Amino acid sequence: MREDKHSPWWKKAVVYQVYPKSFQDSNSDGIGDLNGIMQRLDYLEELGIDAIWLSPVCKSPQDDNGYDISDYQDIDPMFGTLEDMERLIQEAQKHHIKIIIDLVLNHSSDEHFWFQEAKKSRENPYHDYYVWRDGEEGTPPNDMRACFGGSAWEWVPQLGQYYFHQFAVKQPDLNWENPKVRAEIYDMIRWWMEKGVGGFRLDVIDQIAKEPDRKITNNGSRLHEFIQELSQETFQKGDLITVGEAWGATTDLAKLYSNPDGSEFSMVFQFEHIGLDQQQGKEKWDLAPLPFKKLKKIMEHWQKELFQCGWNSLFWNNHDLPRIVSRWGDDKEYRTESAKMLAVLLHGMQGTPYIYQGEELGMTNVRYDIKDYRDIETWNVYRERTEQGYETSDIMASIYAKSRDNARTPMQWDDSANAGFTKGEPWIKVNPNYQEINAKRQLRDPDSVFHCYKALIALRKKHDVFAEGDFELLLPEDPAFFAYVRTYLGERLYVICNFYGKTEACPLTEAWENMQLLYSNYPKGTDLNTYQPFEARMYLSTNDIVLVE
Ligand code: TEU
Ligand code: CA
């Protein structure tokens, strides 16, 4: 059990997500690996992060880049060995960094031993580890679709049954209704806890309690029962950070997931702000402009609703999302300014910030020829939409904007060949802008995006108002400014961001000259009410009690 339930360590922590395949290659096979991560721990310590969330490194046929696990207790040889993983956990500790591993518990790979057994016969002891329905070839039990396209049901002729898969065909859904499955999973998690991991990220956790007969995927009726049991059997035995991925989370559900009594997780990833720039009720590929006021409202709603009765995670990016600077900033003329503005905006809020590798450099989206994409989802949408008669140029416009490979291009370390990521042939092309955008250059430049992130991390540690303050949105109807104030005891933290690329006069009239300018992405101007393109500032006002002698 945690020692101090009221302020667990992760409330002031900042997490950095490593997508291992694209972070650092150490043996020139073109694929990032665990030893590569070890070589970059100094860099991460310099940035000041507290934990690494490591996307899956377990054994996997890599049909979905490791989110299809064939052995939860071994490392994929492509990334290294179990000993390398143990060493990474220890080495990271020396850099004051914990390792959070990614648990993919909704499904396994079809190459997992359980599934290999399960499909042998209906009587096999592992058969019920997965979700089967009787049927006839060509007529699946219902019309449910898989996330990556096609039917959610796959026919297995020798059994005369279909199995259910919410994602790829090679990712059969595990049957959480079966207590044996749950017990095996808990054993496996405890085994990782004994190895000294600092926490867990739980992949699509809100989909584990699926009820395919009712066409329910997210938020099934037994979901919180399962999660509470999982938490009790595992996480609550340690002092961990846990974060569930929950595309279907509302603020009410998030209060359950992140209940301060510790009965479920530390926090969840919610995606309400993430789906905004797409046509209502359509897919992410159906692009629409960002409704800015709605973005403000949604962020305000989450900040307010979870205050003192839950905990937010704060993120713009992950391995499934396009680069935020290309998405809602400006990746051309104002790349540096807008990347910093987006950082300031998010890092001033309450919650645990997550930085996705390269975000701290303002890395951008890419535009490749379709043959150079690697992601299963990207290929599927290209094929499906081509079959449906979409114009190729429209499909490519969607892929440029939203492909998951935007996030998966190699980390840009320096201006040498392949951005210093590999001495071999990278598994996915490097973004051609690496000579301009790279870590080496930014480490030397105090005005870089890197140094902005570093400063924001340090501020969160220094001032309690970042973790503890309440939230009030300012100028909710303003079309250009995203501004808010956080208050905690005597401290007031103002965050004011010009969200767009035009110079604007700020309507706020506080006495800025009496406050401390904690951070700004422009040199201090003379006119305190004028904001340059994408200008962002943080002011701190403290009610100093003057003692009169
Ligand atoms: O993603 C969950 C999920 O819902 C995604 O498929 C999402 O809809 C998609 O990426 C949007 O483009 C998690 C992992 O983060 C993702 O990488 C995996 O592919 C997926 O689960 C399956 O494990
Ligand atoms: Ca390698």
Coordinates of C-alpha atoms and ligand atoms in Angstrom, one line a residue:
M1 CA 0.0 0.0 0.0
R2 CA 1.1 3.5 -0.7
E3 CA 2.5 5.4 2.3
D4 CA 0.9 8.7 1.6
K5 CA -2.3 8.3 -0.3
H6 CA -2.9 12.0 -0.6
S7 CA 0.1 13.0 -2.5
P8 CA 1.6 10.0 -4.3
W9 CA 4.9 10.7 -6.1
W10 CA 3.4 10.6 -9.6
K11 CA 1.5 13.9 -9.0
K12 CA 4.6 15.9 -9.6
A13 CA 6.1 13.5 -12.1
V14 CA 6.6 13.9 -15.8
V15 CA 6.6 10.8 -18.0
Y16 CA 8.5 10.4 -21.3
Q17 CA 7.2 7.9 -23.8
V18 CA 9.8 5.8 -25.7
Y19 CA 8.7 4.0 -28.8
P20 CA 11.6 1.6 -28.7
K21 CA 11.6 0.6 -32.4
S22 CA 12.3 4.2 -33.3
F23 CA 14.3 5.6 -30.4
Q24 CA 17.9 4.4 -30.7
D25 CA 19.5 1.4 -32.5
S26 CA 22.6 0.0 -30.9
N27 CA 23.5 -2.8 -33.2
S28 CA 23.0 -1.4 -36.7
D29 CA 20.1 -3.6 -37.7
G30 CA 17.9 -0.5 -38.3
I31 CA 15.7 -1.2 -35.3
G32 CA 15.8 0.7 -32.0
D33 CA 16.5 -1.5 -29.0
L34 CA 16.9 -1.7 -25.2
N35 CA 20.7 -1.1 -25.3
G36 CA 20.0 1.9 -27.4
I37 CA 17.7 3.3 -24.8
M38 CA 20.4 2.8 -22.2
Q39 CA 22.8 4.9 -24.3
R40 CA 20.3 7.8 -24.1
L41 CA 19.6 7.9 -20.4
D42 CA 21.9 10.9 -19.8
Y43 CA 19.8 12.8 -22.3
L44 CA 16.6 11.9 -20.5
E45 CA 18.0 12.8 -17.2
E46 CA 19.1 16.1 -18.6
L47 CA 15.5 16.8 -19.7
G48 CA 14.4 16.0 -16.1
I49 CA 11.8 13.3 -16.6
D50 CA 10.8 10.9 -13.8
A51 CA 9.7 7.8 -15.8
I52 CA 9.9 6.2 -19.2
W53 CA 6.7 4.7 -20.6
L54 CA 8.1 2.0 -22.8
S55 CA 5.8 0.8 -25.6
P56 CA 5.8 -3.0 -25.8
V57 CA 9.1 -4.8 -26.0
C58 CA 7.8 -8.3 -25.2
K59 CA 8.0 -11.1 -27.7
S60 CA 5.9 -10.5 -30.7
P61 CA 5.5 -11.2 -34.4
Q62 CA 5.3 -7.4 -34.7
D63 CA 2.2 -7.4 -36.8
D64 CA 1.1 -4.3 -34.8
N65 CA 4.6 -3.2 -33.7
G66 CA 4.5 -5.2 -30.5
Y67 CA 0.9 -4.6 -29.5
D68 CA 0.5 -8.2 -30.5
I69 CA 2.3 -10.1 -27.7
S70 CA 3.3 -13.8 -28.1
D71 CA 5.1 -14.0 -24.7
Y72 CA 4.4 -11.6 -21.9
Q73 CA 7.4 -12.8 -19.9
D74 CA 10.1 -12.5 -22.5
I75 CA 11.7 -9.7 -24.6
D76 CA 11.5 -9.7 -28.4
P77 CA 15.0 -10.6 -29.7
M78 CA 14.7 -7.6 -32.0
F79 CA 14.9 -5.4 -28.8
G80 CA 17.3 -7.5 -26.8
T81 CA 17.1 -10.0 -24.0
L82 CA 15.4 -10.2 -20.6
E83 CA 18.8 -9.5 -19.1
D84 CA 19.0 -6.3 -21.1
M85 CA 15.6 -5.3 -19.7
E86 CA 16.7 -6.0 -16.2
R87 CA 19.8 -3.9 -16.8
L88 CA 17.8 -1.1 -18.3
I89 CA 15.6 -1.0 -15.2
Q90 CA 18.6 -0.8 -12.9
E91 CA 20.5 1.7 -15.1
A92 CA 17.5 3.9 -15.4
Q93 CA 17.2 3.9 -11.6
K94 CA 20.7 5.3 -11.3
H95 CA 19.4 8.2 -13.5
H96 CA 16.4 8.6 -11.2
I97 CA 14.1 7.2 -13.9
K98 CA 11.5 4.6 -13.4
I99 CA 10.4 2.2 -16.2
I100 CA 6.7 1.9 -17.0
I101 CA 5.9 -1.0 -19.2
D102 CA 3.0 -1.4 -21.6
L103 CA 0.5 -4.1 -20.8
V104 CA -1.5 -5.3 -23.7
L105 CA -4.2 -7.3 -21.9
N106 CA -7.2 -7.0 -24.2
H107 CA -5.7 -9.4 -26.8
S108 CA -2.6 -11.4 -27.4
S109 CA -0.9 -12.4 -30.6
D110 CA -2.4 -15.4 -32.4
E111 CA 1.1 -16.8 -32.0
H112 CA 0.8 -16.8 -28.2
F113 CA 1.0 -20.3 -26.8
W114 CA -2.5 -19.9 -25.3
F115 CA -4.0 -19.2 -28.8
Q116 CA -2.0 -21.9 -30.5
E117 CA -3.6 -24.3 -28.0
A118 CA -7.0 -22.7 -28.0
K119 CA -7.5 -23.3 -31.7
K120 CA -6.7 -27.0 -31.5
S121 CA -10.1 -28.1 -30.3
R122 CA -13.1 -26.9 -28.4
E123 CA -12.1 -29.1 -25.5
N124 CA -8.6 -27.7 -25.2
P125 CA -8.0 -26.2 -21.7
Y126 CA -7.0 -22.9 -23.3
H127 CA -10.0 -22.8 -25.7
D128 CA -11.9 -20.5 -23.3
Y129 CA -9.0 -18.1 -23.0
Y130 CA -10.4 -16.4 -26.2
V131 CA -13.9 -15.3 -27.4
W132 CA -15.5 -17.9 -29.7
R133 CA -18.9 -18.1 -31.3
D134 CA -20.4 -20.9 -33.4
G135 CA -21.4 -20.1 -36.9
E136 CA -21.1 -20.9 -40.5
E137 CA -18.4 -19.9 -42.9
G138 CA -19.2 -16.7 -44.6
T139 CA -21.9 -15.6 -42.0
P140 CA -20.1 -14.2 -39.0
P141 CA -22.2 -13.9 -35.7
N142 CA -22.8 -10.2 -36.4
D143 CA -21.5 -7.2 -38.4
M144 CA -19.0 -5.8 -35.9
R145 CA -16.0 -4.3 -37.5
A146 CA -12.4 -4.5 -36.3
C147 CA -10.5 -1.3 -35.5
F148 CA -8.0 -1.9 -38.3
G149 CA -10.7 -2.7 -40.9
G150 CA -12.7 -5.8 -41.9
S151 CA -14.9 -8.0 -39.8
A152 CA -14.2 -8.4 -36.1
W153 CA -14.8 -12.2 -36.5
E154 CA -12.3 -14.6 -38.0
W155 CA -13.4 -18.1 -39.1
V156 CA -11.4 -21.1 -37.9
P157 CA -12.6 -24.0 -40.1
Q158 CA -11.3 -26.9 -38.0
L159 CA -13.4 -25.7 -35.1
G160 CA -16.4 -24.5 -37.0
Q161 CA -16.2 -21.3 -34.9
Y162 CA -15.3 -17.7 -35.2
Y163 CA -13.0 -15.9 -32.8
F164 CA -13.5 -12.3 -31.9
H165 CA -10.8 -9.6 -32.5
Q166 CA -11.3 -5.9 -32.0
F167 CA -8.0 -5.1 -33.7
A168 CA -6.1 -7.1 -36.3
V169 CA -6.8 -10.7 -37.3
K170 CA -3.5 -11.6 -35.6
Q171 CA -4.7 -10.0 -32.3
P172 CA -7.4 -12.3 -30.9
D173 CA -9.3 -10.9 -27.9
L174 CA -8.7 -12.5 -24.6
N175 CA -11.7 -13.7 -22.7
W176 CA -11.7 -11.8 -19.4
E177 CA -14.9 -13.6 -18.3
N178 CA -12.7 -16.6 -17.7
P179 CA -11.1 -16.4 -14.2
K180 CA -8.2 -18.5 -15.3
V181 CA -7.2 -15.8 -17.8
R182 CA -7.4 -13.2 -15.2
A183 CA -5.3 -15.2 -12.7
E184 CA -2.6 -15.8 -15.4
I185 CA -2.5 -12.1 -16.1
Y186 CA -2.1 -11.2 -12.4
D187 CA 0.8 -13.7 -12.0
M188 CA 2.5 -12.2 -15.0
I189 CA 2.1 -8.6 -13.7
R190 CA 3.4 -9.6 -10.2
W191 CA 6.4 -11.1 -12.0
W192 CA 7.1 -7.8 -13.7
M193 CA 6.7 -5.9 -10.4
E194 CA 9.3 -8.2 -8.8
K195 CA 11.7 -7.1 -11.6
G196 CA 11.4 -3.6 -10.3
V197 CA 9.2 -1.8 -12.9
G198 CA 7.9 1.5 -11.8
G199 CA 4.4 1.2 -13.3
F200 CA 2.2 0.1 -16.1
R201 CA 0.3 1.6 -19.0
L202 CA -2.7 -0.5 -19.8
D203 CA -3.5 -0.7 -23.5
V204 CA -7.2 -0.3 -24.5
I205 CA -8.2 -1.3 -21.0
D206 CA -11.8 -0.1 -21.4
Q207 CA -12.3 -2.8 -24.1
I208 CA -11.4 -5.8 -22.0
A209 CA -15.0 -6.4 -20.8
K210 CA -16.4 -6.6 -24.3
E211 CA -19.8 -8.1 -24.9
P212 CA -19.9 -9.0 -28.5
D213 CA -23.4 -10.4 -28.5
R214 CA -24.6 -6.9 -27.5
K215 CA -22.0 -5.3 -29.8
I216 CA -20.4 -3.7 -26.8
T217 CA -16.7 -3.0 -27.0
N218 CA -15.8 -0.2 -24.6
N219 CA -17.2 0.1 -21.1
G220 CA -18.8 -3.3 -20.8
S221 CA -20.8 -4.0 -17.7
R222 CA -18.1 -5.9 -15.8
L223 CA -15.3 -3.5 -16.7
H224 CA -14.8 -1.8 -13.3
E225 CA -15.2 -5.1 -11.5
F226 CA -12.4 -6.5 -13.5
I227 CA -10.2 -3.5 -13.1
Q228 CA -10.7 -3.4 -9.3
E229 CA -9.8 -7.0 -9.0
L230 CA -6.7 -6.5 -11.3
S231 CA -5.6 -3.5 -9.2
Q232 CA -6.1 -5.3 -5.9
E233 CA -4.3 -8.4 -7.0
T234 CA -1.3 -6.5 -8.4
F235 CA -0.8 -2.7 -8.4
Q236 CA -1.9 -2.1 -4.9
K237 CA 0.9 -4.3 -3.6
G238 CA 3.4 -1.7 -4.8
D239 CA 4.0 2.0 -5.2
L240 CA 3.4 2.3 -8.8
I241 CA 2.1 4.7 -11.4
T242 CA -0.6 3.1 -13.5
V243 CA -2.4 4.6 -16.5
G244 CA -5.2 3.1 -18.4
E245 CA -5.8 3.9 -22.1
A246 CA -9.6 4.6 -22.3
W247 CA -10.9 6.0 -25.6
G248 CA -14.4 5.8 -24.1
A249 CA -13.7 7.7 -20.9
T250 CA -16.0 10.5 -19.8
T251 CA -15.2 12.6 -16.7
D252 CA -17.5 10.4 -14.6
L253 CA -15.8 7.2 -15.7
A254 CA -12.4 8.8 -15.2
K255 CA -13.3 9.5 -11.6
L256 CA -13.7 5.8 -11.1
Y257 CA -10.6 4.9 -13.0
S258 CA -8.5 7.4 -11.0
N259 CA -10.3 7.3 -7.7
P260 CA -7.9 8.7 -5.1
D261 CA -8.6 5.7 -2.9
G262 CA -6.3 3.8 -5.3
S263 CA -8.9 1.1 -6.1
E264 CA -8.3 1.3 -9.9
F265 CA -5.4 3.2 -11.6
S266 CA -3.5 6.3 -10.9
M267 CA -5.0 8.0 -14.0
V268 CA -6.3 7.3 -17.5
F269 CA -5.6 8.6 -20.9
Q270 CA -8.8 10.1 -22.2
F271 CA -9.2 11.3 -25.8
E272 CA -12.0 13.8 -25.9
H273 CA -9.7 16.6 -27.0
I274 CA -7.9 14.3 -29.5
G275 CA -10.8 13.6 -31.7
L276 CA -11.8 17.2 -32.3
D277 CA -10.4 17.8 -35.7
Q278 CA -12.5 15.3 -37.6
Q279 CA -15.9 15.4 -39.0
Q280 CA -18.6 14.7 -36.4
G281 CA -19.5 11.0 -36.2
K282 CA -16.9 10.1 -38.9
E283 CA -13.5 8.6 -38.8
K284 CA -10.3 10.3 -37.9
W285 CA -9.4 10.3 -41.6
D286 CA -12.3 12.6 -42.3
L287 CA -10.6 15.8 -41.6
A288 CA -12.1 19.0 -40.2
P289 CA -10.6 22.2 -38.8
L290 CA -10.0 22.3 -35.0
P291 CA -12.9 23.9 -33.2
F292 CA -10.8 26.0 -30.9
K293 CA -13.5 27.1 -28.4
K294 CA -14.6 23.6 -28.0
L295 CA -11.0 22.5 -27.3
K296 CA -10.9 25.1 -24.5
K297 CA -14.2 23.9 -23.1
I298 CA -13.2 20.3 -23.1
M299 CA -9.9 20.9 -21.4
E300 CA -11.6 23.1 -18.8
H301 CA -14.2 20.4 -18.2
W302 CA -11.6 17.8 -17.5
Q303 CA -9.5 20.1 -15.3
K304 CA -12.5 21.0 -13.2
E305 CA -14.3 17.7 -13.0
L306 CA -11.3 15.7 -11.7
F307 CA -10.1 18.4 -9.3
Q308 CA -9.6 16.6 -5.9
C309 CA -11.6 13.6 -6.9
G310 CA -9.5 12.1 -9.7
W311 CA -6.3 12.7 -11.6
N312 CA -5.7 13.8 -15.2
S313 CA -3.0 12.7 -17.6
L314 CA -1.8 15.5 -19.9
F315 CA -0.8 14.7 -23.4
W316 CA -0.8 15.9 -27.0
N317 CA 1.0 13.1 -28.5
N318 CA 1.7 9.4 -28.4
H319 CA 2.7 6.7 -30.9
D320 CA -0.8 6.6 -32.4
L321 CA -1.1 10.3 -33.0
P322 CA 0.2 12.9 -35.5
R323 CA 2.8 15.4 -34.2
I324 CA 1.1 18.2 -32.3
V325 CA 3.2 21.0 -33.8
S326 CA 2.1 19.9 -37.3
R327 CA -1.4 19.3 -36.1
W328 CA -2.4 22.4 -34.1
G329 CA 0.7 24.5 -34.3
D330 CA 2.7 25.6 -37.3
D331 CA 5.5 23.3 -38.5
K332 CA 6.9 25.9 -40.9
E333 CA 7.6 29.5 -40.0
Y334 CA 6.7 29.4 -36.4
R335 CA 7.7 25.8 -35.6
T336 CA 9.7 26.6 -32.5
E337 CA 7.3 29.2 -31.2
S338 CA 4.2 27.1 -31.7
A339 CA 5.8 23.9 -30.3
K340 CA 6.7 25.8 -27.1
M341 CA 3.2 27.4 -26.9
L342 CA 1.6 24.0 -27.0
A343 CA 4.0 22.8 -24.4
V344 CA 3.3 25.7 -22.1
L345 CA -0.5 25.4 -22.5
L346 CA -0.5 21.7 -21.5
H347 CA 2.2 21.8 -18.8
G348 CA 0.5 24.5 -16.9
M349 CA -2.5 22.3 -16.2
Q350 CA -3.2 19.8 -13.4
G351 CA -2.3 16.2 -14.1
T352 CA 0.8 14.2 -15.0
P353 CA 2.3 15.3 -18.3
Y354 CA 3.4 12.8 -20.9
I355 CA 6.0 13.8 -23.5
Y356 CA 6.3 11.6 -26.6
Q357 CA 9.8 11.1 -27.9
G358 CA 10.8 14.0 -30.2
E359 CA 7.9 16.2 -29.0
E360 CA 10.5 17.9 -26.9
L361 CA 12.3 18.8 -30.1
G362 CA 9.2 19.9 -32.0
M363 CA 9.5 17.0 -34.4
T364 CA 7.0 17.2 -37.2
N365 CA 4.8 15.0 -39.4
V366 CA 6.1 13.5 -42.6
R367 CA 4.8 13.1 -46.2
Y368 CA 6.0 9.8 -47.7
D369 CA 5.1 7.9 -50.7
I370 CA 2.6 5.3 -49.7
K371 CA 5.1 2.5 -50.1
D372 CA 7.3 4.0 -47.4
Y373 CA 4.6 3.8 -44.7
R374 CA 4.9 0.8 -42.3
D375 CA 1.8 1.0 -40.1
I376 CA -0.9 -1.7 -40.5
E377 CA -3.7 0.9 -39.9
T378 CA -2.3 3.2 -42.6
W379 CA -2.1 0.4 -45.1
N380 CA -5.7 -0.7 -44.3
V381 CA -7.2 2.7 -44.7
Y382 CA -5.4 3.2 -48.0
R383 CA -6.7 -0.1 -49.3
E384 CA -10.2 0.3 -48.0
R385 CA -10.7 3.8 -49.2
T386 CA -9.2 3.0 -52.6
E387 CA -11.7 0.2 -52.9
Q388 CA -14.5 2.6 -51.9
G389 CA -13.5 4.9 -54.7
Y390 CA -11.9 7.8 -52.8
E391 CA -9.5 10.0 -54.8
T392 CA -5.9 9.0 -54.0
S393 CA -5.0 12.6 -53.3
D394 CA -7.7 12.8 -50.6
I395 CA -6.6 9.5 -49.1
M396 CA -3.0 10.7 -49.0
A397 CA -4.1 14.1 -47.5
S398 CA -5.7 12.1 -44.6
I399 CA -2.6 9.9 -44.2
Y400 CA -0.3 12.9 -44.1
A401 CA -2.4 14.5 -41.4
K402 CA -3.3 11.4 -39.3
S403 CA -1.1 8.4 -40.0
R404 CA 0.4 6.8 -36.9
D405 CA 3.7 6.7 -38.7
N406 CA 4.0 10.5 -38.3
A407 CA 4.9 9.6 -34.7
R408 CA 7.0 6.6 -35.6
T409 CA 9.8 8.0 -37.7
P410 CA 13.2 7.7 -36.0
M411 CA 14.2 10.0 -33.2
Q412 CA 16.3 12.8 -34.5
W413 CA 19.5 12.8 -32.5
D414 CA 21.9 14.7 -34.7
D415 CA 22.7 15.8 -38.3
S416 CA 24.7 12.7 -39.2
A417 CA 23.3 10.0 -41.5
N418 CA 19.9 8.7 -40.4
A419 CA 19.8 11.4 -37.7
G420 CA 22.1 9.3 -35.5
F421 CA 19.4 6.8 -35.0
T422 CA 21.1 3.9 -36.7
K423 CA 24.3 3.0 -38.6
G424 CA 22.2 0.6 -40.7
E425 CA 19.1 0.9 -42.8
P426 CA 16.3 2.3 -40.6
W427 CA 13.1 0.2 -40.6
I428 CA 11.2 3.3 -41.5
K429 CA 12.6 6.4 -43.2
V430 CA 14.0 9.2 -41.2
N431 CA 12.1 12.6 -41.5
P432 CA 14.2 14.5 -44.1
N433 CA 14.2 17.6 -41.8
Y434 CA 16.6 16.0 -39.3
Q435 CA 19.5 18.3 -40.2
E436 CA 17.5 21.2 -38.9
I437 CA 15.6 19.5 -36.2
N438 CA 17.7 17.4 -33.9
A439 CA 18.6 16.9 -30.3
K440 CA 22.3 17.8 -30.6
R441 CA 21.6 21.2 -32.0
Q442 CA 18.8 21.9 -29.5
L443 CA 20.9 20.9 -26.4
R444 CA 23.3 23.7 -27.4
D445 CA 20.7 26.3 -28.0
P446 CA 19.1 27.8 -24.8
D447 CA 16.1 29.0 -26.9
S448 CA 15.3 25.6 -28.3
V449 CA 12.1 23.6 -27.8
F450 CA 14.1 21.1 -25.7
H451 CA 15.0 23.8 -23.2
C452 CA 11.4 24.9 -23.0
Y453 CA 10.3 21.4 -22.0
K454 CA 13.2 21.2 -19.6
A455 CA 12.2 24.5 -18.0
L456 CA 8.5 23.4 -17.7
I457 CA 9.4 20.2 -16.0
A458 CA 11.6 22.0 -13.5
L459 CA 8.8 24.5 -12.8
R460 CA 6.3 21.7 -12.0
K461 CA 8.7 20.4 -9.4
K462 CA 9.4 23.8 -7.9
H463 CA 5.9 25.3 -7.5
D464 CA 3.1 23.4 -5.8
V465 CA 0.5 25.3 -7.8
F466 CA 1.2 23.2 -10.9
A467 CA 0.2 20.0 -9.2
E468 CA -2.3 21.3 -6.6
G469 CA -3.9 24.4 -7.9
D470 CA -7.5 24.7 -9.1
F471 CA -8.4 25.8 -12.6
E472 CA -10.3 28.7 -14.0
L473 CA -10.6 29.2 -17.8
L474 CA -10.2 32.9 -18.8
L475 CA -11.5 34.4 -22.0
P476 CA -13.6 31.3 -23.0
E477 CA -15.1 33.0 -26.0
D478 CA -11.9 34.6 -27.3
P479 CA -11.0 33.3 -30.8
A480 CA -7.2 33.6 -30.4
F481 CA -6.3 33.3 -26.7
F482 CA -6.2 30.2 -24.6
A483 CA -5.7 31.5 -21.1
Y484 CA -6.3 30.2 -17.6
V485 CA -5.4 30.7 -14.0
R486 CA -4.5 28.2 -11.4
T487 CA -4.7 29.0 -7.7
Y488 CA -3.2 27.2 -4.7
L489 CA -2.8 28.8 -1.3
G490 CA -1.1 32.1 -1.9
E491 CA 0.1 31.3 -5.4
R492 CA -1.7 32.2 -8.6
L493 CA -0.3 30.9 -11.9
Y494 CA -1.5 32.6 -15.1
V495 CA -1.0 30.8 -18.4
I496 CA -1.7 32.9 -21.5
C497 CA -1.3 31.6 -25.0
N498 CA -1.9 33.2 -28.3
F499 CA -2.9 30.0 -30.1
Y500 CA -2.5 31.3 -33.7
G501 CA 0.0 32.9 -36.0
K502 CA -1.1 36.5 -35.8
T503 CA -0.1 39.3 -33.4
E504 CA -2.9 39.9 -31.0
A505 CA -3.8 42.3 -28.2
C506 CA -4.7 40.4 -25.0
P507 CA -7.9 41.6 -23.4
L508 CA -6.8 40.5 -19.9
T509 CA -6.1 43.5 -17.6
E510 CA -4.2 42.0 -14.6
A511 CA -1.2 43.9 -13.2
W512 CA 1.3 41.8 -15.1
E513 CA 4.2 44.1 -14.2
N514 CA 3.8 43.1 -10.5
M515 CA 4.1 39.4 -11.3
Q516 CA 7.0 37.1 -11.9
L517 CA 7.3 36.0 -15.5
L518 CA 8.0 32.3 -15.0
Y519 CA 8.3 31.5 -18.6
S520 CA 7.9 33.1 -22.0
N521 CA 8.7 31.9 -25.5
Y522 CA 9.6 35.4 -26.7
P523 CA 12.0 37.9 -25.3
K524 CA 10.2 40.2 -22.8
G525 CA 8.5 43.0 -24.7
T526 CA 7.7 46.5 -23.6
D527 CA 4.0 46.3 -24.3
L528 CA 2.8 43.6 -21.9
N529 CA -0.6 43.3 -23.6
T530 CA 0.7 42.5 -27.1
Y531 CA 1.3 38.9 -28.0
Q532 CA 3.4 37.8 -30.9
P533 CA 2.4 34.8 -33.1
F534 CA 2.1 31.8 -30.8
E535 CA 3.4 33.7 -27.9
A536 CA 2.9 32.0 -24.6
R537 CA 3.6 33.2 -21.1
M538 CA 3.4 32.0 -17.6
Y539 CA 3.1 34.5 -14.7
L540 CA 3.2 33.8 -11.0
S541 CA 1.7 36.1 -8.5
T542 CA 2.4 35.4 -4.8
N543 CA 0.7 37.1 -1.9
D544 CA 3.8 37.7 0.0
I545 CA 3.0 38.4 3.6
V546 CA 5.0 41.4 4.6
L547 CA 6.0 41.2 8.2
V548 CA 6.1 44.6 9.8
E549 CA 8.5 44.7 12.7
Ligands
TEU1 O1 -4.6 1.8 -29.4 C1 -5.9 1.8 -29.2 C2 -6.8 2.3 -30.2 O2 -7.9 2.4 -30.0 C3 -6.1 2.6 -31.5 O3 -6.3 1.6 -32.3 C4 -6.6 3.8 -32.1 O4 -8.0 3.7 -32.4 C5 -5.8 4.1 -33.3 O5 -4.5 4.0 -33.0 C6 -6.1 5.5 -33.8 O6 -5.4 5.7 -34.9 C7 -3.8 0.9 -28.7 C8 -2.3 1.1 -29.0 O7 -2.0 2.4 -28.5 C9 -2.1 1.0 -30.5 O8 -0.8 1.3 -30.9 C10 -2.5 -0.5 -30.8 O9 -2.4 -0.6 -32.2 C11 -3.9 -0.8 -30.3 O10 -4.1 -0.4 -29.0 C12 -4.0 -2.3 -30.3 O11 -3.3 -2.9 -29.3
CA2 CA 18.8 -2.8 -33.1

